[in-house]
Amino acid sequence: MSGEEGGKLHVVTADHISRTRRRWGSGIVWVSAALLVAVMLLQTLDGIGYLSLGFETWRPSLYAYLLWSTCLCASQVMIRGEHGKRTLFVLPAALFVISMVVFPLLFGFVIAFSDWNLSSPDGRQFNGLDNLRQMWGDSFYWNALGNMVWYSAAIMVEYAIAFGLALLLNGQIRARKFFRVAFLLPLMLSPVAVSWMVGKSMLEIRFGPIARFLRWIAAEPSVDLPAPLYYIGMLSHEVGQWLGWASPSFFGSAAVARAMIMMMDAWTFIPFMMIMILAGLQAIPRELFEAAEVDGASRWRRFWEITFPLMLPVSVTAILIRIIFKLKLADIIINVTSGGPGGATDSVTSFIFREYRDRSNVGYGTLLAIFYLVIIVIAMTILMKLAERWMKPRY
Amino acid sequence: MAAQIFKDSEADRNYRPVWYLGRGLVYTVLIVWAIVCLFPIFWTITTAFKAAPDVMQGNIVPWVDFEPKWLGWRSLGLSPETIGAVSTVREEFLKRFWNSTIISISASLLAVALGSCAAYGLSRFNYRFGFMRNSDISFFFLSQLILPPVVLALPFLVLYKSLALLDTRIGLILLYTLTVLPIVIWIMRDQFSSIPTELEEAALVDGLSIWGAFVTIVLPIALPGMVAAFILSLVLTWNEYFFAVLLTSSTAKTLPVMVASQTGSQGIAWWAMAALSFAAIIPLVIIGILLERYIIKGMAAGAVK
């Protein structure tokens, strides 16, 4: 993303590459490419039914593709010598990503405009814009998209908590290492395990510890208690009653269920933001604070006038990355609520997952996913442009 | 002992209680959040040693509230009495555990290998692939991070079916490598750009080739960054669920899929589920405690420029 990179290591090399070596280099690429085309052609013909060569799978094409990629890499060195060796640093990764992303995406565009039920024997049927029309009328999909906005909005709260924790960890405290490890641990846990540990077990209504705790707060205090404790008890009783904690339900109503999913997701990902912010805080030179302290700025002003503005670039990076991760949110929803009640907690990913599970229609699901991708790309581009403008220092 | 010469002034002594109050508040918040972070893990561990009545009564502290029992571990075939006997559940569990281990380690290694090379090249040389220059290539790699898995999932399902890669470890390894590659490149690019190029120049003058200089001089220096990238990849791939549940059914099924498939069926045997979840999270918890330094280093890369 930064403009100035590369071109640091200038090496002048005098390669003498013979004609034959060069010819061999381009030769292997073309021969392997021809082989790849031939194999794919044969397989296509076989697939359509013109020929019957008895191919079970498309593996031969895959092997031909791998051979061609290897030849392409080798030919770089054969043709261009030292420069080819430099290309070899990036080429394998680039080939890998292109073959794993670009081809499936193109393929996805084809699937998206077809009716393809994997369990039916008819195979793929092109159905034009039918999927698009169906999507337009699919209120559950739009609802899931709306939920994603809610989920993304929750990031601001996560950010505030993460910032607070990072400030505490950056302060002068004892047992810093213990707290850092403890705060980091939720990030290590798999969302599936979290959805069982927290979503199913701890949030169990009858005997889960959280429900028990809430009921304890909402319970009427015993009369034997000394007066101050009794009044605190009465207060918590009233508040608890008002919040409906006497008989808590976590996945009954739409808003509460969504908040629960947000909390579980926040629990696993707050450490991530916290660590990024902590790294940013540690990079701020001490002298700035000392100067401000000498000038008599209060703690509060020091935070808003020095820490926060200096942390802006890091904060924006952390929030953008967090948004990217949030948009992939699915595991917890699939395992805890499977979208319920009534689609209130659905994320786009979990919705498409269920759509596929229930009807095994690949075509419609892919169209929904690609539409989602388009929205994400547009939204992220706008956000990044805004962030760029916003992050410019204003002095 | 000489008499005390410097004494706190009146104003300083008034300041003390405020200071103590502030400290108290800070530690309260820290401890409360530590409990929030650790209690679910503690709850899972203790539930794995409970029996039905203990779960119903919501007992919390072992040996005080309840007597630990091996019930959950027995149903997994991992308790002291059953460890010697034949157990199909244990076989199944170990198979999934082994799958997860193989897949996450190979995917992370592959991603670190591919990503380190790419990041090194991008931080050192000028490239022109068609219209793409270095910053475009970097952006191309990093932009893969935005791609939600659901976009790739269904096309891959169909592609893997025709390539006979469905329900194979290699299929998942390739896909996982793809998902963590942008993160590895991000971390490693940061790492390499902090290494001075003079080192390689000296090595090149001494007669090493460019790859020789990379392997023998640069990589050892960048090793901490590589470890950080490897561990982060390991965490992400070990925990991955979405692709695994779509693309595997029996042979290559991973541990998260096994944990998830247990939740709905056969009522809920709390103790068995807790034991299984615990076994699924414990490798990463240990890694988190032992290698916390590297994880923090990895995530801090790119945050600070």
Short mmCIF file of C-alpha atoms in Angstrom, two decimals, chain A residues 30-343:
data_model
loop_
_atom_site.label_atom_id
_atom_site.label_comp_id
_atom_site.label_asym_id
_atom_site.label_seq_id
_atom_site.Cartn_x
_atom_site.Cartn_y
_atom_site.Cartn_z
CA TRP A 30 5.21 -23.73 -25.34
CA VAL A 31 5.34 -27.51 -25.34
CA SER A 32 3.83 -27.73 -21.87
CA ALA A 33 1.21 -25.14 -22.79
CA ALA A 34 0.30 -27.15 -25.88
CA LEU A 35 0.06 -30.25 -23.74
CA LEU A 36 -2.21 -28.44 -21.30
CA VAL A 37 -4.50 -27.22 -24.07
CA ALA A 38 -4.58 -30.66 -25.67
CA VAL A 39 -5.47 -32.40 -22.41
CA MET A 40 -8.16 -29.88 -21.59
CA LEU A 41 -9.60 -30.13 -25.08
CA LEU A 42 -9.69 -33.90 -24.90
CA GLN A 43 -11.34 -33.78 -21.50
CA THR A 44 -13.90 -31.26 -22.66
CA LEU A 45 -14.77 -33.36 -25.68
CA ASP A 46 -15.00 -36.36 -23.42
CA GLY A 47 -17.18 -34.44 -21.02
CA ILE A 48 -19.59 -33.30 -23.73
CA GLY A 49 -19.77 -36.79 -25.09
CA TYR A 50 -18.03 -36.50 -28.46
CA LEU A 51 -15.35 -38.91 -27.42
CA SER A 52 -15.35 -41.61 -24.87
CA LEU A 53 -11.91 -41.78 -23.37
CA GLY A 54 -13.17 -42.76 -19.97
CA PHE A 55 -11.83 -39.86 -17.90
CA GLU A 56 -13.05 -40.23 -14.36
CA THR A 57 -11.99 -36.81 -13.11
CA TRP A 58 -10.32 -33.65 -14.32
CA ARG A 59 -7.09 -34.61 -12.60
CA PRO A 60 -5.13 -34.96 -15.89
CA SER A 61 -5.82 -31.29 -16.65
CA LEU A 62 -4.68 -30.38 -13.17
CA TYR A 63 -1.41 -32.25 -13.63
CA ALA A 64 -0.91 -30.63 -17.03
CA TYR A 65 -1.48 -27.23 -15.43
CA LEU A 66 1.05 -27.98 -12.69
CA LEU A 67 3.57 -29.07 -15.33
CA TRP A 68 3.01 -25.88 -17.29
CA SER A 69 3.45 -23.71 -14.16
CA THR A 70 6.70 -25.47 -13.30
CA CYS A 71 7.97 -25.00 -16.86
CA LEU A 72 7.02 -21.33 -16.75
CA CYS A 73 9.04 -20.81 -13.58
CA ALA A 74 12.01 -22.77 -14.92
CA SER A 75 11.96 -20.92 -18.23
CA GLN A 76 12.30 -17.57 -16.46
CA VAL A 77 15.74 -18.58 -15.28
CA MET A 78 16.66 -20.19 -18.58
CA ILE A 79 15.70 -17.20 -20.68
CA ARG A 80 16.53 -14.27 -18.45
CA GLY A 81 19.24 -15.60 -16.19
CA GLU A 82 19.82 -13.52 -13.09
CA HIS A 83 16.71 -11.42 -13.68
CA GLY A 84 14.67 -14.56 -13.99
CA LYS A 85 15.90 -15.69 -10.59
CA ARG A 86 14.47 -12.50 -9.14
CA THR A 87 11.14 -13.08 -10.80
CA LEU A 88 11.17 -16.50 -9.19
CA PHE A 89 10.65 -14.88 -5.79
CA VAL A 90 7.20 -13.61 -6.67
CA LEU A 91 6.08 -15.84 -9.51
CA PRO A 92 5.14 -19.00 -7.53
CA ALA A 93 3.00 -17.07 -5.08
CA ALA A 94 1.39 -15.08 -7.88
CA LEU A 95 0.63 -18.20 -9.90
CA PHE A 96 -0.78 -19.86 -6.81
CA VAL A 97 -3.10 -16.99 -5.98
CA ILE A 98 -4.20 -16.52 -9.57
CA SER A 99 -5.04 -20.17 -10.02
CA MET A 100 -6.76 -20.38 -6.63
CA VAL A 101 -8.71 -17.13 -6.82
CA VAL A 102 -9.09 -15.80 -10.31
CA PHE A 103 -10.15 -19.06 -11.97
CA PRO A 104 -12.68 -20.01 -9.29
CA LEU A 105 -14.05 -16.47 -9.35
CA LEU A 106 -14.53 -16.56 -13.12
CA PHE A 107 -16.06 -19.99 -12.74
CA GLY A 108 -18.24 -18.57 -9.99
CA PHE A 109 -19.60 -15.94 -12.36
CA VAL A 110 -20.70 -18.72 -14.68
CA ILE A 111 -22.33 -20.69 -11.88
CA ALA A 112 -24.05 -17.60 -10.54
CA PHE A 113 -26.25 -17.35 -13.59
CA SER A 114 -27.36 -20.92 -13.64
CA ASP A 115 -29.69 -23.27 -11.85
CA TRP A 116 -27.50 -26.00 -10.51
CA ASN A 117 -28.76 -28.45 -7.98
CA LEU A 118 -25.83 -30.66 -7.09
CA SER A 119 -28.02 -33.55 -6.02
CA SER A 120 -30.16 -33.60 -9.16
CA PRO A 121 -28.88 -35.49 -12.22
CA ASP A 122 -29.70 -32.69 -14.71
CA GLY A 123 -26.49 -30.83 -14.03
CA ARG A 124 -26.03 -27.14 -14.69
CA GLN A 125 -28.75 -25.22 -16.47
CA PHE A 126 -28.24 -21.66 -17.62
CA ASN A 127 -31.14 -19.60 -16.36
CA GLY A 128 -30.11 -16.05 -17.16
CA LEU A 129 -31.22 -13.45 -14.68
CA ASP A 130 -33.63 -15.67 -12.74
CA ASN A 131 -31.31 -15.86 -9.75
CA LEU A 132 -30.98 -12.09 -9.70
CA ARG A 133 -34.76 -11.72 -9.73
CA GLN A 134 -35.09 -14.27 -6.96
CA MET A 135 -32.49 -12.39 -4.91
CA TRP A 136 -34.41 -9.14 -5.38
CA GLY A 137 -37.44 -10.67 -3.74
CA ASP A 138 -35.57 -12.58 -1.03
CA SER A 139 -36.31 -10.66 2.12
CA PHE A 140 -34.13 -12.99 4.21
CA TYR A 141 -31.06 -12.07 2.18
CA TRP A 142 -31.65 -8.33 2.56
CA ASN A 143 -32.27 -8.91 6.23
CA ALA A 144 -28.91 -10.69 6.48
CA LEU A 145 -27.21 -7.77 4.71
CA GLY A 146 -28.87 -5.39 7.18
CA ASN A 147 -27.59 -7.53 10.05
CA MET A 148 -24.07 -7.18 8.69
CA VAL A 149 -24.40 -3.40 9.10
CA TRP A 150 -25.38 -3.93 12.74
CA TYR A 151 -22.52 -6.34 13.29
CA SER A 152 -20.05 -3.93 11.71
CA ALA A 153 -21.38 -1.06 13.80
CA ALA A 154 -20.57 -3.09 16.93
CA ILE A 155 -16.89 -2.73 16.00
CA MET A 156 -16.86 0.81 17.41
CA VAL A 157 -17.72 -0.54 20.86
CA GLU A 158 -15.07 -3.26 20.50
CA TYR A 159 -12.61 -0.57 19.51
CA ALA A 160 -13.37 1.52 22.56
CA ILE A 161 -12.94 -1.47 24.88
CA ALA A 162 -9.75 -2.56 23.12
CA PHE A 163 -8.33 0.95 23.36
CA GLY A 164 -9.10 1.10 27.06
CA LEU A 165 -7.47 -2.25 27.72
CA ALA A 166 -4.42 -1.32 25.66
CA LEU A 167 -4.04 1.89 27.67
CA LEU A 168 -4.20 -0.08 30.91
CA LEU A 169 -1.65 -2.62 29.67
CA ASN A 170 0.62 0.18 28.52
CA GLY A 171 0.48 1.84 31.92
CA GLN A 172 2.68 0.97 34.86
CA ILE A 173 1.14 -2.19 36.22
CA ARG A 174 2.36 -5.27 37.97
CA ALA A 175 1.98 -8.75 36.46
CA ARG A 176 1.83 -7.23 33.01
CA LYS A 177 2.86 -10.47 31.36
CA PHE A 178 0.07 -12.40 33.07
CA PHE A 179 -2.57 -9.91 32.01
CA ARG A 180 -1.26 -9.80 28.46
CA VAL A 181 -1.41 -13.57 28.10
CA ALA A 182 -4.82 -13.75 29.75
CA PHE A 183 -6.23 -11.05 27.48
CA LEU A 184 -4.75 -12.73 24.42
CA LEU A 185 -6.14 -16.20 25.05
CA PRO A 186 -9.68 -15.72 23.64
CA LEU A 187 -8.13 -15.09 20.22
CA MET A 188 -6.58 -18.55 20.28
CA LEU A 189 -9.88 -20.35 20.65
CA SER A 190 -11.78 -21.68 17.70
CA PRO A 191 -15.15 -20.02 17.06
CA VAL A 192 -16.75 -23.45 17.06
CA ALA A 193 -15.42 -24.21 20.52
CA VAL A 194 -16.45 -20.73 21.69
CA SER A 195 -19.95 -21.23 20.38
CA TRP A 196 -20.22 -24.37 22.42
CA MET A 197 -18.38 -23.16 25.53
CA VAL A 198 -20.12 -19.81 25.74
CA GLY A 199 -23.12 -19.94 23.45
CA LYS A 200 -24.48 -23.34 24.42
CA SER A 201 -23.04 -24.05 27.83
CA MET A 202 -22.55 -20.80 29.71
CA LEU A 203 -25.64 -19.16 28.25
CA GLU A 204 -27.82 -22.17 29.08
CA ILE A 205 -31.04 -20.72 30.50
CA ARG A 206 -31.64 -23.13 33.37
CA PHE A 207 -28.23 -23.86 34.84
CA GLY A 208 -25.69 -21.88 32.83
CA PRO A 209 -23.49 -19.73 35.07
CA ILE A 210 -24.47 -16.47 33.37
CA ALA A 211 -28.22 -17.05 33.72
CA ARG A 212 -27.61 -18.05 37.34
CA PHE A 213 -25.62 -14.87 37.95
CA LEU A 214 -28.33 -12.67 36.42
CA ARG A 215 -31.01 -14.40 38.50
CA TRP A 216 -28.86 -13.87 41.58
CA ILE A 217 -28.71 -10.14 40.81
CA ALA A 218 -32.44 -9.92 40.22
CA ALA A 219 -33.31 -11.95 43.30
CA GLU A 220 -34.98 -10.22 46.25
CA PRO A 221 -32.42 -9.71 49.04
CA SER A 222 -32.98 -11.44 52.35
CA VAL A 223 -34.33 -9.26 55.13
CA ASP A 224 -31.61 -10.36 57.59
CA LEU A 225 -28.93 -8.47 55.70
CA PRO A 226 -27.44 -5.33 57.28
CA ALA A 227 -29.09 -2.16 56.04
CA PRO A 228 -26.58 -0.88 53.42
CA LEU A 229 -26.26 -4.30 51.79
CA TYR A 230 -30.01 -4.69 51.87
CA TYR A 231 -30.53 -1.41 50.01
CA ILE A 232 -27.94 -2.38 47.39
CA GLY A 233 -29.72 -5.70 47.08
CA MET A 234 -33.09 -3.99 46.66
CA LEU A 235 -31.63 -1.69 44.00
CA SER A 236 -30.14 -4.57 42.04
CA HIS A 237 -33.41 -6.44 42.48
CA GLU A 238 -35.38 -3.54 40.98
CA VAL A 239 -32.93 -3.05 38.12
CA GLY A 240 -32.79 -6.79 37.47
CA GLN A 241 -36.58 -7.03 37.46
CA TRP A 242 -36.79 -4.10 35.08
CA LEU A 243 -34.29 -5.75 32.72
CA GLY A 244 -36.13 -9.05 32.91
CA TRP A 245 -33.22 -10.85 34.49
CA ALA A 246 -35.39 -12.87 36.83
CA SER A 247 -36.01 -15.28 33.97
CA PRO A 248 -33.31 -14.45 31.43
CA SER A 249 -33.59 -15.58 27.84
CA PHE A 250 -30.64 -15.07 25.54
CA PHE A 251 -31.82 -16.24 22.16
CA GLY A 252 -35.53 -15.58 22.41
CA SER A 253 -35.89 -12.05 21.11
CA ALA A 254 -34.20 -10.71 18.01
CA ALA A 255 -32.31 -7.81 19.57
CA VAL A 256 -30.96 -9.79 22.53
CA ALA A 257 -29.90 -12.71 20.34
CA ARG A 258 -28.05 -10.39 17.99
CA ALA A 259 -26.34 -8.70 20.94
CA MET A 260 -25.28 -12.12 22.24
CA ILE A 261 -23.69 -13.02 18.90
CA MET A 262 -21.95 -9.63 18.84
CA MET A 263 -20.61 -10.19 22.34
CA MET A 264 -19.26 -13.65 21.59
CA ASP A 265 -17.58 -12.41 18.44
CA ALA A 266 -16.25 -9.36 20.28
CA TRP A 267 -14.89 -11.60 23.02
CA THR A 268 -12.71 -13.51 20.56
CA PHE A 269 -11.55 -10.50 18.55
CA ILE A 270 -11.01 -7.72 21.10
CA PRO A 271 -7.50 -9.10 21.83
CA PHE A 272 -6.63 -8.67 18.19
CA MET A 273 -7.45 -4.95 18.15
CA MET A 274 -5.99 -4.52 21.61
CA ILE A 275 -2.60 -5.83 20.52
CA MET A 276 -2.46 -3.66 17.43
CA ILE A 277 -3.30 -0.58 19.50
CA LEU A 278 -0.83 -1.60 22.20
CA ALA A 279 1.92 -1.82 19.59
CA GLY A 280 0.97 1.65 18.41
CA LEU A 281 1.00 3.05 21.95
CA GLN A 282 4.44 1.64 22.61
CA ALA A 283 5.77 3.37 19.50
CA ILE A 284 4.81 6.84 20.75
CA PRO A 285 7.94 8.58 22.05
CA ARG A 286 7.90 9.23 25.82
CA GLU A 287 9.24 12.75 25.39
CA LEU A 288 5.90 13.95 24.03
CA PHE A 289 4.12 13.05 27.25
CA GLU A 290 6.89 14.47 29.38
CA ALA A 291 6.73 17.75 27.49
CA ALA A 292 2.95 17.86 27.90
CA GLU A 293 3.26 17.07 31.58
CA VAL A 294 5.76 19.87 32.04
CA ASP A 295 3.36 22.18 30.24
CA GLY A 296 0.75 21.20 32.82
CA ALA A 297 -1.70 19.34 30.63
CA SER A 298 -4.12 17.14 32.51
CA ARG A 299 -4.32 13.39 31.92
CA TRP A 300 -7.56 13.83 30.03
CA ARG A 301 -6.13 16.50 27.72
CA ARG A 302 -2.93 14.55 27.24
CA PHE A 303 -5.00 11.66 25.96
CA TRP A 304 -7.13 13.68 23.54
CA GLU A 305 -4.38 16.00 22.32
CA ILE A 306 -1.49 13.57 22.03
CA THR A 307 -2.34 9.89 22.33
CA PHE A 308 -5.52 9.80 20.34
CA PRO A 309 -4.39 11.87 17.33
CA LEU A 310 -1.09 10.00 17.13
CA MET A 311 -2.94 6.70 17.31
CA LEU A 312 -5.29 7.59 14.48
CA PRO A 313 -3.41 5.75 11.70
CA VAL A 314 -3.05 2.61 13.80
CA SER A 315 -6.68 2.83 14.87
CA VAL A 316 -7.89 3.13 11.30
CA THR A 317 -5.77 0.15 10.22
CA ALA A 318 -7.02 -1.92 13.14
CA ILE A 319 -10.64 -1.02 12.46
CA LEU A 320 -10.36 -1.73 8.73
CA ILE A 321 -8.82 -5.15 9.34
CA ARG A 322 -11.41 -5.86 11.98
CA ILE A 323 -14.19 -4.96 9.51
CA ILE A 324 -12.69 -7.36 6.99
CA PHE A 325 -12.72 -10.14 9.56
CA LYS A 326 -16.19 -9.19 10.74
CA LEU A 327 -17.58 -9.52 7.22
CA LYS A 328 -16.54 -13.19 7.30
CA LEU A 329 -18.48 -13.83 10.52
CA ALA A 330 -20.35 -17.14 10.27
CA ASP A 331 -19.05 -19.96 12.48
CA ILE A 332 -20.60 -18.76 15.72
CA ILE A 333 -23.96 -18.03 14.09
CA ILE A 334 -24.10 -21.37 12.30
CA ASN A 335 -23.37 -23.22 15.52
CA VAL A 336 -25.30 -21.24 18.11
CA THR A 337 -28.48 -19.88 16.55
CA SER A 338 -28.32 -21.07 12.92
CA GLY A 339 -29.75 -17.68 12.02
CA GLY A 340 -32.71 -17.71 14.40
CA PRO A 341 -34.95 -16.37 15.74
CA GLY A 342 -36.52 -15.70 12.37
CA GLY A 343 -33.28 -14.74 10.65
#
